[in-house]
Short mmCIF file of C-alpha atoms in Angstrom, two decimals:
data_model
loop_
_atom_site.label_atom_id
_atom_site.label_comp_id
_atom_site.label_asym_id
_atom_site.label_seq_id
_atom_site.Cartn_x
_atom_site.Cartn_y
_atom_site.Cartn_z
CA MET A 314 -151.50 96.40 205.30
CA SER A 315 -152.26 96.78 201.61
CA GLU A 316 -152.58 93.69 199.44
CA ILE A 317 -149.44 91.76 198.52
CA LYS A 318 -149.22 91.22 194.78
CA SER A 319 -145.54 90.92 193.86
CA VAL A 320 -143.22 88.41 195.54
CA ALA A 321 -139.49 87.81 195.19
CA VAL A 322 -137.90 84.46 196.03
CA ALA A 323 -134.31 83.92 197.18
CA GLY A 324 -133.05 80.34 197.00
CA ALA A 325 -135.54 79.29 194.33
CA SER A 326 -133.43 76.41 193.03
CA GLY A 327 -132.95 74.62 196.35
CA THR A 328 -134.93 71.84 198.01
CA LEU A 329 -137.94 73.95 198.94
CA GLY A 330 -137.63 76.74 196.37
CA PRO A 331 -139.34 75.03 193.40
CA HIS A 332 -142.37 74.21 195.55
CA VAL A 333 -142.58 77.82 196.74
CA LEU A 334 -142.43 79.04 193.15
CA LYS A 335 -145.19 76.70 192.01
CA ALA A 336 -147.46 77.70 194.90
CA LEU A 337 -146.91 81.41 194.29
CA ILE A 338 -147.58 81.06 190.56
CA ASP A 339 -150.70 78.98 191.24
CA ALA A 340 -151.88 81.70 193.65
CA ASN A 341 -151.47 84.31 190.87
CA PHE A 342 -148.69 86.33 192.46
CA GLN A 343 -146.25 88.26 190.27
CA VAL A 344 -143.07 86.31 190.95
CA THR A 345 -139.45 87.40 190.70
CA VAL A 346 -136.53 85.03 191.25
CA LEU A 347 -133.30 86.42 192.64
CA THR A 348 -130.31 84.48 191.31
CA ARG A 349 -126.55 84.75 191.14
CA ALA A 350 -126.50 83.56 187.53
CA ALA A 351 -129.56 83.33 185.28
CA LYS A 352 -129.94 80.13 183.27
CA PRO A 353 -132.23 80.25 180.21
CA GLY A 354 -135.33 78.10 180.63
CA ALA A 355 -134.71 77.39 184.32
CA TYR A 356 -138.06 78.84 185.41
CA ASP A 357 -141.62 79.22 184.21
CA THR A 358 -142.02 81.90 181.55
CA SER A 359 -144.30 83.90 183.87
CA VAL A 360 -141.41 84.34 186.33
CA LYS A 361 -139.11 87.35 186.15
CA VAL A 362 -135.47 86.41 186.78
CA VAL A 363 -133.03 89.01 188.13
CA GLU A 364 -129.30 88.47 188.65
CA VAL A 365 -128.09 89.83 191.99
CA ASP A 366 -125.02 90.00 194.18
CA TYR A 367 -126.18 88.44 197.45
CA THR A 368 -123.35 90.19 199.30
CA SER A 369 -124.46 93.67 198.15
CA VAL A 370 -127.31 95.60 199.76
CA ASP A 371 -127.32 97.97 196.77
CA SER A 372 -127.65 95.14 194.24
CA LEU A 373 -130.46 93.50 196.18
CA THR A 374 -132.24 96.80 196.84
CA ALA A 375 -132.33 97.57 193.11
CA ALA A 376 -133.78 94.11 192.39
CA LEU A 377 -136.42 94.47 195.12
CA LYS A 378 -137.84 97.84 194.04
CA GLY A 379 -141.59 97.46 193.57
CA ILE A 380 -141.67 94.08 195.35
CA ASP A 381 -144.27 93.61 198.11
CA ALA A 382 -142.86 90.51 199.81
CA LEU A 383 -139.66 88.48 199.89
CA VAL A 384 -139.62 84.75 200.60
CA SER A 385 -136.22 83.38 201.54
CA ALA A 386 -135.53 79.70 200.90
CA VAL A 387 -131.75 79.92 201.11
CA GLY A 388 -129.76 77.01 202.50
CA HIS A 389 -128.77 76.69 206.13
CA GLY A 390 -125.26 77.94 205.45
CA ALA A 391 -126.69 81.28 204.32
CA THR A 392 -129.00 81.77 207.32
CA GLU A 393 -127.05 84.59 208.97
CA SER A 394 -126.43 86.40 205.68
CA GLN A 395 -130.18 87.01 205.46
CA THR A 396 -129.49 90.24 207.35
CA ILE A 397 -128.31 91.62 203.99
CA LEU A 398 -131.58 90.55 202.37
CA ILE A 399 -133.50 92.17 205.23
CA ASP A 400 -131.58 95.43 204.94
CA ALA A 401 -132.20 95.50 201.19
CA SER A 402 -135.89 94.75 201.73
CA VAL A 403 -136.17 97.68 204.13
CA ALA A 404 -134.36 99.98 201.69
CA ALA A 405 -136.58 98.88 198.79
CA GLY A 406 -139.84 99.22 200.72
CA VAL A 407 -140.69 95.51 200.86
CA LYS A 408 -143.68 94.96 203.16
CA ARG A 409 -143.27 91.34 204.28
CA PHE A 410 -140.23 89.12 204.83
CA ILE A 411 -140.45 85.35 205.32
CA PRO A 412 -137.04 84.04 206.46
CA SER A 413 -135.60 80.66 205.59
CA GLU A 414 -136.29 78.66 208.71
CA TYR A 415 -139.15 76.20 208.08
CA GLY A 416 -138.11 74.25 211.14
CA SER A 417 -139.40 71.73 213.61
CA VAL A 418 -138.11 72.95 216.99
CA SER A 419 -136.32 76.10 215.80
CA THR A 420 -138.73 78.43 217.61
CA ASN A 421 -138.12 76.84 221.03
CA SER A 422 -136.25 79.34 223.22
CA LYS A 423 -134.42 76.47 224.98
CA LEU A 424 -132.38 76.07 221.79
CA GLU A 425 -131.51 79.73 221.18
CA THR A 426 -127.80 79.29 221.95
CA PHE A 427 -127.40 75.89 220.28
CA PRO A 428 -125.40 75.49 217.07
CA ILE A 429 -127.74 75.33 214.05
CA TYR A 430 -130.48 77.25 215.87
CA ALA A 431 -128.56 80.33 217.05
CA PRO A 432 -128.40 81.89 213.53
CA MET A 433 -132.17 81.42 213.13
CA PHE A 434 -132.84 83.25 216.39
CA LYS A 435 -130.47 86.00 215.30
CA ILE A 436 -132.55 86.53 212.16
CA LYS A 437 -135.84 86.44 214.08
CA HIS A 438 -134.56 89.10 216.50
CA TYR A 439 -133.30 91.22 213.61
CA LEU A 440 -136.70 91.06 211.93
CA GLN A 441 -138.44 91.93 215.19
CA GLU A 442 -136.24 95.01 215.54
CA LYS A 443 -137.10 96.16 212.02
CA ALA A 444 -140.79 95.50 212.58
CA LYS A 445 -140.76 97.42 215.87
CA ALA A 446 -139.28 100.37 214.00
CA GLY A 447 -142.05 100.11 211.39
CA LYS A 448 -139.64 99.17 208.61
CA LEU A 449 -141.35 95.95 207.47
CA THR A 450 -143.37 92.98 208.74
CA TRP A 451 -142.39 89.32 209.01
CA THR A 452 -143.75 85.81 209.32
CA VAL A 453 -141.88 82.67 210.41
CA LEU A 454 -143.36 79.39 209.16
CA ALA A 455 -142.80 76.37 211.42
CA CYS A 456 -143.71 73.23 209.50
CA GLY A 457 -141.99 70.35 211.26
CA GLY A 458 -139.77 67.93 209.39
CA PHE A 459 -140.21 67.72 205.63
CA LEU A 460 -142.33 64.62 204.89
CA GLU A 461 -140.11 63.72 201.94
CA PHE A 462 -137.06 63.57 204.22
CA LEU A 463 -138.65 61.76 207.14
CA PHE A 464 -140.03 59.04 204.85
CA GLY A 465 -137.46 59.16 202.06
CA GLN A 466 -134.45 58.64 204.34
CA PRO A 467 -133.95 55.90 206.98
CA PHE A 468 -134.73 58.41 209.71
CA LEU A 469 -137.96 57.23 211.31
CA LEU A 470 -137.91 53.74 209.83
CA ASP A 471 -135.53 52.09 207.37
CA PHE A 472 -138.25 50.85 205.04
CA ALA A 473 -135.80 49.33 202.55
CA ASN A 474 -133.91 47.19 205.06
CA HIS A 475 -136.75 46.70 207.56
CA LYS A 476 -134.86 48.21 210.47
CA ALA A 477 -136.12 50.56 213.18
CA ASN A 478 -133.63 52.47 215.32
CA LEU A 479 -136.02 53.87 217.90
CA PHE A 480 -135.27 57.26 219.44
CA ASP A 481 -135.63 56.78 223.20
CA GLU A 482 -138.59 54.37 223.40
CA GLY A 483 -140.07 55.12 219.97
CA ASP A 484 -143.02 57.17 221.22
CA ASN A 485 -141.62 60.67 220.61
CA ARG A 486 -144.08 62.72 218.57
CA MET A 487 -142.97 64.71 215.53
CA THR A 488 -144.87 67.01 213.18
CA SER A 489 -144.27 66.63 209.47
CA THR A 490 -145.43 68.52 206.37
CA SER A 491 -144.77 67.85 202.69
CA LEU A 492 -142.76 70.29 200.58
CA PRO A 493 -145.73 71.15 198.30
CA ASN A 494 -147.84 72.01 201.35
CA VAL A 495 -145.06 74.16 202.80
CA GLY A 496 -145.10 76.07 199.51
CA LYS A 497 -148.89 76.31 199.68
CA ALA A 498 -148.71 77.64 203.24
CA ILE A 499 -146.24 80.33 202.21
CA ALA A 500 -148.59 81.52 199.47
CA SER A 501 -151.47 81.49 201.98
CA ILE A 502 -149.44 83.55 204.46
CA LEU A 503 -149.11 86.25 201.82
CA LYS A 504 -152.80 86.00 200.90
CA ASN A 505 -153.62 86.45 204.60
CA ALA A 506 -151.05 89.15 205.25
CA LYS A 507 -152.83 90.88 208.14
CA ALA A 508 -153.65 87.68 210.02
CA THR A 509 -150.05 86.44 209.75
CA GLU A 510 -148.28 89.73 210.45
CA ASN A 511 -145.27 89.66 212.81
CA LYS A 512 -145.84 86.20 214.18
CA ILE A 513 -144.80 82.56 214.04
CA VAL A 514 -147.38 80.39 212.29
CA ARG A 515 -147.44 76.60 212.49
CA ILE A 516 -148.67 73.91 210.13
CA SER A 517 -148.79 70.16 210.63
CA GLU A 518 -149.87 67.70 207.98
CA VAL A 519 -149.34 64.75 210.29
CA ILE A 520 -147.93 63.95 213.74
CA VAL A 521 -146.06 60.65 213.75
CA THR A 522 -144.26 58.37 216.19
CA GLN A 523 -141.89 55.58 215.24
CA ASN A 524 -143.92 53.01 217.15
CA GLY A 525 -147.09 54.19 215.43
CA LEU A 526 -145.49 53.82 212.00
CA LEU A 527 -144.06 50.44 212.96
CA LYS A 528 -147.52 49.24 213.98
CA ILE A 529 -148.94 50.33 210.62
CA ALA A 530 -146.04 48.68 208.80
CA GLU A 531 -146.68 45.38 210.62
CA GLU A 532 -150.39 45.58 209.76
CA VAL A 533 -149.69 46.32 206.11
CA ARG A 534 -146.96 43.68 205.75
CA PRO A 535 -147.23 41.11 208.55
CA ASP A 536 -144.75 38.94 206.62
CA ILE A 537 -141.89 41.36 207.32
CA LYS A 538 -139.71 40.86 210.39
CA TRP A 539 -138.31 44.16 211.70
CA GLU A 540 -134.91 44.52 213.35
CA ILE A 541 -135.35 46.85 216.34
CA SER A 542 -132.74 48.88 218.20
CA LYS A 543 -132.88 51.92 220.48
CA VAL A 544 -130.80 55.08 220.98
CA PRO A 545 -131.26 57.93 223.50
CA THR A 546 -131.75 61.30 221.80
CA SER A 547 -129.83 62.92 224.66
CA ALA A 548 -126.77 60.86 223.71
CA ILE A 549 -127.07 61.84 220.03
CA LEU A 550 -127.36 65.51 220.99
CA LYS A 551 -124.35 65.30 223.32
CA GLN A 552 -122.24 63.78 220.55
CA GLY A 553 -123.18 66.63 218.23
CA LEU A 554 -122.55 69.37 220.79
CA ASP A 555 -119.23 67.81 221.84
CA GLY A 556 -118.21 67.62 218.19
CA VAL A 557 -118.92 71.30 217.57
CA ALA A 558 -117.13 72.23 220.79
CA ALA A 559 -114.10 70.38 219.43
CA GLY A 560 -114.26 72.34 216.19
CA ASP A 561 -116.07 69.77 214.07
CA PHE A 562 -118.74 71.52 211.99
CA SER A 563 -119.17 68.69 209.48
CA MET A 564 -122.61 67.66 208.23
CA PRO A 565 -122.65 64.41 210.29
CA THR A 566 -122.05 66.45 213.45
CA VAL A 567 -124.69 69.00 212.50
CA MET A 568 -127.16 66.18 211.81
CA LYS A 569 -126.58 64.78 215.30
CA ILE A 570 -127.65 68.10 216.83
CA LEU A 571 -130.65 68.25 214.53
CA THR A 572 -131.64 64.65 215.23
CA GLY A 573 -131.05 64.96 218.97
CA THR A 574 -133.50 67.85 219.17
CA VAL A 575 -136.13 67.11 216.51
CA ALA A 576 -136.40 63.41 217.36
CA ALA A 577 -136.72 64.19 221.08
CA GLY A 578 -140.41 64.88 220.52
CA ASP A 579 -142.15 66.89 223.20
CA THR A 580 -138.85 67.72 224.95
CA TYR A 581 -138.39 70.59 222.49
CA GLY A 582 -141.92 70.79 221.10
CA ALA A 583 -141.52 68.82 217.87
CA ALA A 584 -145.26 68.05 217.61
CA TYR A 585 -147.70 70.91 217.00
CA ASP A 586 -151.02 70.29 218.72
CA GLU A 587 -152.15 73.83 217.93
CA THR A 588 -151.74 74.94 214.33
CA ASP A 589 -152.74 77.48 211.72
CA ASN A 590 -153.76 74.72 209.31
CA GLU A 591 -157.27 76.07 208.83
CA LEU A 592 -156.15 79.63 208.10
CA LEU A 593 -153.50 78.46 205.64
CA GLY A 594 -155.58 75.75 203.96
CA ILE A 595 -153.51 72.75 205.05
CA LYS A 596 -155.38 69.45 205.21
CA GLU A 597 -154.25 66.93 207.82
CA PHE A 598 -153.51 63.29 207.03
CA SER A 599 -156.18 60.72 207.77
CA GLU A 600 -155.26 57.29 209.12
CA GLU A 601 -155.82 55.92 205.63
CA ASP A 602 -153.47 58.51 204.14
CA LEU A 603 -150.73 57.46 206.54
CA LYS A 604 -151.36 53.76 205.92
CA LYS A 605 -151.16 54.34 202.18
CA LEU A 606 -147.84 56.16 202.53
CA VAL A 607 -146.34 53.36 204.62
CA ALA A 608 -147.66 50.73 202.18
CA GLU A 609 -145.99 52.56 199.29
CA LYS A 610 -142.66 52.53 201.14
CA LEU A 611 -142.95 48.79 201.72
CA ALA A 612 -144.08 47.90 198.19
#
Protein backbone atom coordinates (compact mmCIF):
# COMPACT_ATOMS: atom_id res chain seq x y z
CA MET A 1 0.00 0.00 0.00
CA SER A 2 1.24 3.47 -0.87
CA GLU A 3 1.74 6.03 1.89
CA ILE A 4 -1.32 7.60 3.51
CA LYS A 5 -1.08 11.38 3.49
CA SER A 6 -4.62 12.77 3.48
CA VAL A 7 -7.21 11.79 6.09
CA ALA A 8 -10.88 12.66 6.45
CA VAL A 9 -12.67 12.54 9.80
CA ALA A 10 -16.39 11.92 10.33
CA GLY A 11 -17.73 12.80 13.78
CA ALA A 12 -14.95 15.26 14.55
CA SER A 13 -16.96 17.23 17.11
CA GLY A 14 -17.92 14.29 19.33
CA THR A 15 -16.25 12.84 22.41
CA LEU A 16 -13.32 11.24 20.61
CA GLY A 17 -13.21 13.39 17.47
CA PRO A 18 -11.20 16.35 18.81
CA HIS A 19 -8.49 13.99 20.08
CA VAL A 20 -8.33 12.26 16.70
CA LEU A 21 -7.97 15.62 14.96
CA LYS A 22 -5.16 16.75 17.25
CA ALA A 23 -3.26 13.50 16.79
CA LEU A 24 -3.61 13.60 13.01
CA ILE A 25 -2.48 17.23 12.85
CA ASP A 26 0.46 16.50 15.16
CA ALA A 27 1.41 13.58 12.87
CA ASN A 28 1.43 15.97 9.87
CA PHE A 29 -1.46 14.45 7.97
CA GLN A 30 -3.53 16.60 5.63
CA VAL A 31 -6.83 16.62 7.50
CA THR A 32 -10.36 17.14 6.20
CA VAL A 33 -13.39 17.31 8.48
CA LEU A 34 -16.73 16.13 7.15
CA THR A 35 -19.59 18.09 8.73
CA ARG A 36 -23.28 18.68 8.25
CA ALA A 37 -22.91 22.40 8.91
CA ALA A 38 -19.60 24.27 8.95
CA LYS A 39 -19.06 26.67 11.85
CA PRO A 40 -16.40 29.38 11.41
CA GLY A 41 -13.45 28.91 13.74
CA ALA A 42 -14.55 25.48 14.94
CA TYR A 43 -11.33 23.78 13.83
CA ASP A 44 -7.63 24.46 13.46
CA THR A 45 -6.81 26.63 10.44
CA SER A 46 -4.79 23.78 8.92
CA VAL A 47 -7.96 21.65 8.69
CA LYS A 48 -10.12 21.65 5.58
CA VAL A 49 -13.84 21.61 6.42
CA VAL A 50 -16.35 20.20 3.92
CA GLU A 51 -20.13 20.22 4.35
CA VAL A 52 -21.72 16.90 3.42
CA ASP A 53 -25.03 15.09 3.43
CA TYR A 54 -24.35 11.98 5.50
CA THR A 55 -27.33 10.24 3.89
CA SER A 56 -25.98 10.71 0.34
CA VAL A 57 -23.30 8.50 -1.19
CA ASP A 58 -22.84 11.08 -3.96
CA SER A 59 -22.27 13.95 -1.52
CA LEU A 60 -19.78 11.95 0.52
CA THR A 61 -18.01 10.59 -2.56
CA ALA A 62 -17.41 14.13 -3.85
CA ALA A 63 -15.99 15.17 -0.47
CA LEU A 64 -13.71 12.12 -0.30
CA LYS A 65 -12.07 12.50 -3.72
CA GLY A 66 -8.30 12.56 -3.22
CA ILE A 67 -8.55 11.31 0.38
CA ASP A 68 -6.34 8.35 1.37
CA ALA A 69 -8.04 7.32 4.61
CA LEU A 70 -11.29 7.94 6.47
CA VAL A 71 -11.54 7.80 10.26
CA SER A 72 -15.07 7.50 11.58
CA ALA A 73 -15.78 8.76 15.09
CA VAL A 74 -19.55 8.98 14.71
CA GLY A 75 -21.79 8.29 17.69
CA HIS A 76 -23.25 4.90 18.49
CA GLY A 77 -26.60 5.80 16.98
CA ALA A 78 -24.94 6.24 13.59
CA THR A 79 -23.01 2.95 13.65
CA GLU A 80 -25.07 1.14 11.01
CA SER A 81 -25.21 4.17 8.71
CA GLN A 82 -21.45 3.84 8.26
CA THR A 83 -22.27 1.59 5.31
CA ILE A 84 -22.97 4.83 3.40
CA LEU A 85 -19.56 6.18 4.39
CA ILE A 86 -17.97 2.90 3.29
CA ASP A 87 -19.73 2.92 -0.07
CA ALA A 88 -18.64 6.52 -0.65
CA SER A 89 -15.07 5.65 0.36
CA VAL A 90 -15.01 2.83 -2.18
CA ALA A 91 -16.42 5.10 -4.89
CA ALA A 92 -13.89 7.84 -4.12
CA GLY A 93 -10.89 5.50 -4.01
CA VAL A 94 -10.18 5.81 -0.28
CA LYS A 95 -7.53 3.27 0.74
CA ARG A 96 -8.19 2.77 4.45
CA PHE A 97 -11.34 2.93 6.58
CA ILE A 98 -11.30 2.98 10.39
CA PRO A 99 -14.86 2.47 11.67
CA SER A 100 -16.28 4.01 14.82
CA GLU A 101 -16.06 1.16 17.28
CA TYR A 102 -13.22 1.79 19.76
CA GLY A 103 -14.71 -0.79 22.08
CA SER A 104 -13.82 -3.00 24.99
CA VAL A 105 -15.49 -6.34 24.20
CA SER A 106 -17.01 -5.42 20.83
CA THR A 107 -14.78 -7.84 18.91
CA ASN A 108 -15.88 -10.89 20.95
CA SER A 109 -17.93 -13.18 18.70
CA LYS A 110 -20.06 -14.25 21.70
CA LEU A 111 -21.68 -10.82 21.53
CA GLU A 112 -22.36 -10.66 17.78
CA THR A 113 -26.15 -10.90 18.15
CA PHE A 114 -26.43 -8.70 21.25
CA PRO A 115 -28.02 -5.25 21.08
CA ILE A 116 -25.32 -2.55 20.92
CA TYR A 117 -22.78 -4.95 19.42
CA ALA A 118 -24.74 -6.34 16.45
CA PRO A 119 -24.39 -3.10 14.39
CA MET A 120 -20.62 -3.09 14.98
CA PHE A 121 -20.32 -6.64 13.68
CA LYS A 122 -22.44 -5.70 10.69
CA ILE A 123 -19.97 -2.94 9.82
CA LYS A 124 -16.96 -5.22 10.34
CA HIS A 125 -18.45 -7.83 8.00
CA TYR A 126 -19.27 -5.16 5.43
CA LEU A 127 -15.68 -3.91 5.51
CA GLN A 128 -14.35 -7.44 5.21
CA GLU A 129 -16.48 -7.98 2.10
CA LYS A 130 -15.14 -4.80 0.50
CA ALA A 131 -11.57 -5.70 1.42
CA LYS A 132 -11.97 -9.22 -0.01
CA ALA A 133 -13.10 -7.64 -3.27
CA GLY A 134 -10.03 -5.38 -3.25
CA LYS A 135 -12.10 -2.21 -2.84
CA LEU A 136 -10.35 -0.82 0.26
CA THR A 137 -8.60 -1.87 3.48
CA TRP A 138 -9.73 -1.47 7.09
CA THR A 139 -8.52 -1.42 10.67
CA VAL A 140 -10.61 -1.79 13.83
CA LEU A 141 -9.09 -0.26 16.97
CA ALA A 142 -10.02 -1.96 20.25
CA CYS A 143 -8.97 0.29 23.12
CA GLY A 144 -10.99 -0.80 26.15
CA GLY A 145 -13.03 1.67 28.16
CA PHE A 146 -12.11 5.33 27.85
CA LEU A 147 -10.01 6.26 30.90
CA GLU A 148 -11.87 9.56 31.26
CA PHE A 149 -15.19 7.72 31.58
CA LEU A 150 -14.04 4.93 33.88
CA PHE A 151 -12.47 7.41 36.30
CA GLY A 152 -14.65 10.45 35.65
CA GLN A 153 -17.94 8.65 36.35
CA PRO A 154 -18.86 6.54 39.40
CA PHE A 155 -18.36 3.38 37.36
CA LEU A 156 -15.40 1.59 38.91
CA LEU A 157 -15.36 3.58 42.16
CA ASP A 158 -17.46 6.53 43.31
CA PHE A 159 -14.51 8.66 44.34
CA ALA A 160 -16.66 11.63 45.36
CA ASN A 161 -18.92 9.72 47.74
CA HIS A 162 -16.44 6.99 48.72
CA LYS A 163 -18.64 4.15 47.56
CA ALA A 164 -17.66 0.98 45.69
CA ASN A 165 -20.34 -1.10 43.98
CA LEU A 166 -18.26 -4.13 43.09
CA PHE A 167 -19.10 -6.06 39.93
CA ASP A 168 -19.23 -9.72 40.96
CA GLU A 169 -16.40 -9.92 43.52
CA GLY A 170 -14.48 -6.84 42.36
CA ASP A 171 -11.65 -8.74 40.66
CA ASN A 172 -12.85 -8.49 37.04
CA ARG A 173 -10.09 -7.09 34.84
CA MET A 174 -10.73 -4.27 32.38
CA THR A 175 -8.48 -2.54 29.86
CA SER A 176 -8.62 1.24 29.68
CA THR A 177 -7.01 3.85 27.42
CA SER A 178 -7.22 7.65 27.52
CA LEU A 179 -8.86 9.60 24.70
CA PRO A 180 -5.60 11.34 23.67
CA ASN A 181 -3.87 7.97 23.36
CA VAL A 182 -6.75 6.56 21.31
CA GLY A 183 -6.23 9.50 18.95
CA LYS A 184 -2.49 8.84 18.92
CA ALA A 185 -3.08 5.16 18.11
CA ILE A 186 -5.32 6.07 15.18
CA ALA A 187 -2.59 8.30 13.73
CA SER A 188 -0.07 5.49 14.26
CA ILE A 189 -2.33 2.99 12.49
CA LEU A 190 -2.24 5.23 9.42
CA LYS A 191 1.53 5.72 9.72
CA ASN A 192 1.89 1.92 9.85
CA ALA A 193 -0.67 1.19 7.14
CA LYS A 194 0.78 -2.12 5.94
CA ALA A 195 1.26 -3.59 9.41
CA THR A 196 -2.31 -2.70 10.41
CA GLU A 197 -4.06 -3.66 7.18
CA ASN A 198 -7.34 -5.60 7.44
CA LYS A 199 -7.06 -6.49 11.09
CA ILE A 200 -8.19 -5.69 14.61
CA VAL A 201 -5.47 -3.97 16.63
CA ARG A 202 -5.55 -3.60 20.41
CA ILE A 203 -4.12 -1.04 22.78
CA SER A 204 -4.17 -0.98 26.57
CA GLU A 205 -2.84 1.85 28.68
CA VAL A 206 -3.75 0.09 31.90
CA ILE A 207 -5.61 -3.00 33.11
CA VAL A 208 -7.57 -2.29 36.29
CA THR A 209 -9.73 -4.13 38.80
CA GLN A 210 -12.05 -2.49 41.31
CA ASN A 211 -10.36 -4.23 44.22
CA GLY A 212 -6.96 -3.10 42.97
CA LEU A 213 -8.12 0.51 42.76
CA LEU A 214 -9.76 0.24 46.16
CA LYS A 215 -6.50 -0.99 47.67
CA ILE A 216 -4.63 1.97 46.18
CA ALA A 217 -7.33 4.35 47.41
CA GLU A 218 -7.03 2.98 50.96
CA GLU A 219 -3.23 3.34 50.82
CA VAL A 220 -3.43 6.90 49.52
CA ARG A 221 -6.18 7.98 51.95
CA PRO A 222 -6.35 5.59 54.91
CA ASP A 223 -8.62 8.10 56.65
CA ILE A 224 -11.47 7.40 54.22
CA LYS A 225 -14.04 4.73 55.05
CA TRP A 226 -15.49 3.12 51.91
CA GLU A 227 -19.06 1.86 51.62
CA ILE A 228 -18.94 -1.48 49.77
CA SER A 229 -21.70 -3.28 47.91
CA LYS A 230 -21.76 -5.99 45.24
CA VAL A 231 -23.79 -6.70 42.09
CA PRO A 232 -23.57 -9.65 39.65
CA THR A 233 -22.76 -8.55 36.10
CA SER A 234 -24.98 -11.37 34.82
CA ALA A 235 -27.96 -9.75 36.57
CA ILE A 236 -27.16 -6.33 35.08
CA LEU A 237 -26.88 -7.85 31.61
CA LYS A 238 -30.17 -9.74 32.00
CA GLN A 239 -31.96 -6.54 33.01
CA GLY A 240 -30.64 -4.80 29.90
CA LEU A 241 -31.51 -7.64 27.53
CA ASP A 242 -34.98 -8.03 29.06
CA GLY A 243 -35.53 -4.30 28.67
CA VAL A 244 -34.63 -4.33 24.98
CA ALA A 245 -36.79 -7.41 24.43
CA ALA A 246 -39.68 -5.43 25.92
CA GLY A 247 -39.05 -2.56 23.52
CA ASP A 248 -37.06 -0.31 25.85
CA PHE A 249 -34.10 1.13 23.95
CA SER A 250 -33.44 3.97 26.40
CA MET A 251 -29.90 4.94 27.41
CA PRO A 252 -30.22 3.39 30.92
CA THR A 253 -31.16 0.06 29.33
CA VAL A 254 -28.34 0.29 26.80
CA MET A 255 -25.89 1.09 29.61
CA LYS A 256 -26.95 -2.06 31.47
CA ILE A 257 -25.99 -4.18 28.46
CA LEU A 258 -22.71 -2.31 28.13
CA THR A 259 -21.93 -2.59 31.84
CA GLY A 260 -22.98 -6.23 32.04
CA THR A 261 -20.49 -7.16 29.34
CA VAL A 262 -17.57 -4.76 29.82
CA ALA A 263 -17.52 -5.07 33.61
CA ALA A 264 -17.65 -8.88 33.39
CA GLY A 265 -13.91 -8.87 32.81
CA ASP A 266 -12.46 -12.02 31.29
CA THR A 267 -15.93 -13.46 30.56
CA TYR A 268 -15.99 -11.42 27.35
CA GLY A 269 -12.30 -10.52 27.13
CA ALA A 270 -12.35 -7.00 28.58
CA ALA A 271 -8.63 -7.09 29.49
CA TYR A 272 -6.04 -7.21 26.70
CA ASP A 273 -2.99 -9.21 27.72
CA GLU A 274 -1.66 -9.11 24.16
CA THR A 275 -1.58 -5.68 22.53
CA ASP A 276 -0.18 -3.62 19.68
CA ASN A 277 1.07 -0.97 22.12
CA GLU A 278 4.64 -1.13 20.89
CA LEU A 279 3.73 -0.81 17.21
CA LEU A 280 1.38 2.10 17.88
CA GLY A 281 3.58 3.90 20.42
CA ILE A 282 1.30 3.54 23.44
CA LYS A 283 3.03 3.64 26.82
CA GLU A 284 1.50 1.60 29.62
CA PHE A 285 0.76 3.00 33.07
CA SER A 286 3.22 2.34 35.85
CA GLU A 287 2.04 1.63 39.39
CA GLU A 288 3.00 5.19 40.27
CA ASP A 289 0.94 6.56 37.38
CA LEU A 290 -2.12 4.69 38.63
CA LYS A 291 -1.53 5.77 42.23
CA LYS A 292 -1.23 9.39 41.11
CA LEU A 293 -4.51 9.17 39.20
CA VAL A 294 -6.35 7.72 42.18
CA ALA A 295 -4.82 10.34 44.50
CA GLU A 296 -6.04 13.12 42.20
CA LYS A 297 -9.58 11.71 42.33
CA LEU A 298 -9.48 11.66 46.12
CA ALA A 299 -7.93 15.12 46.55
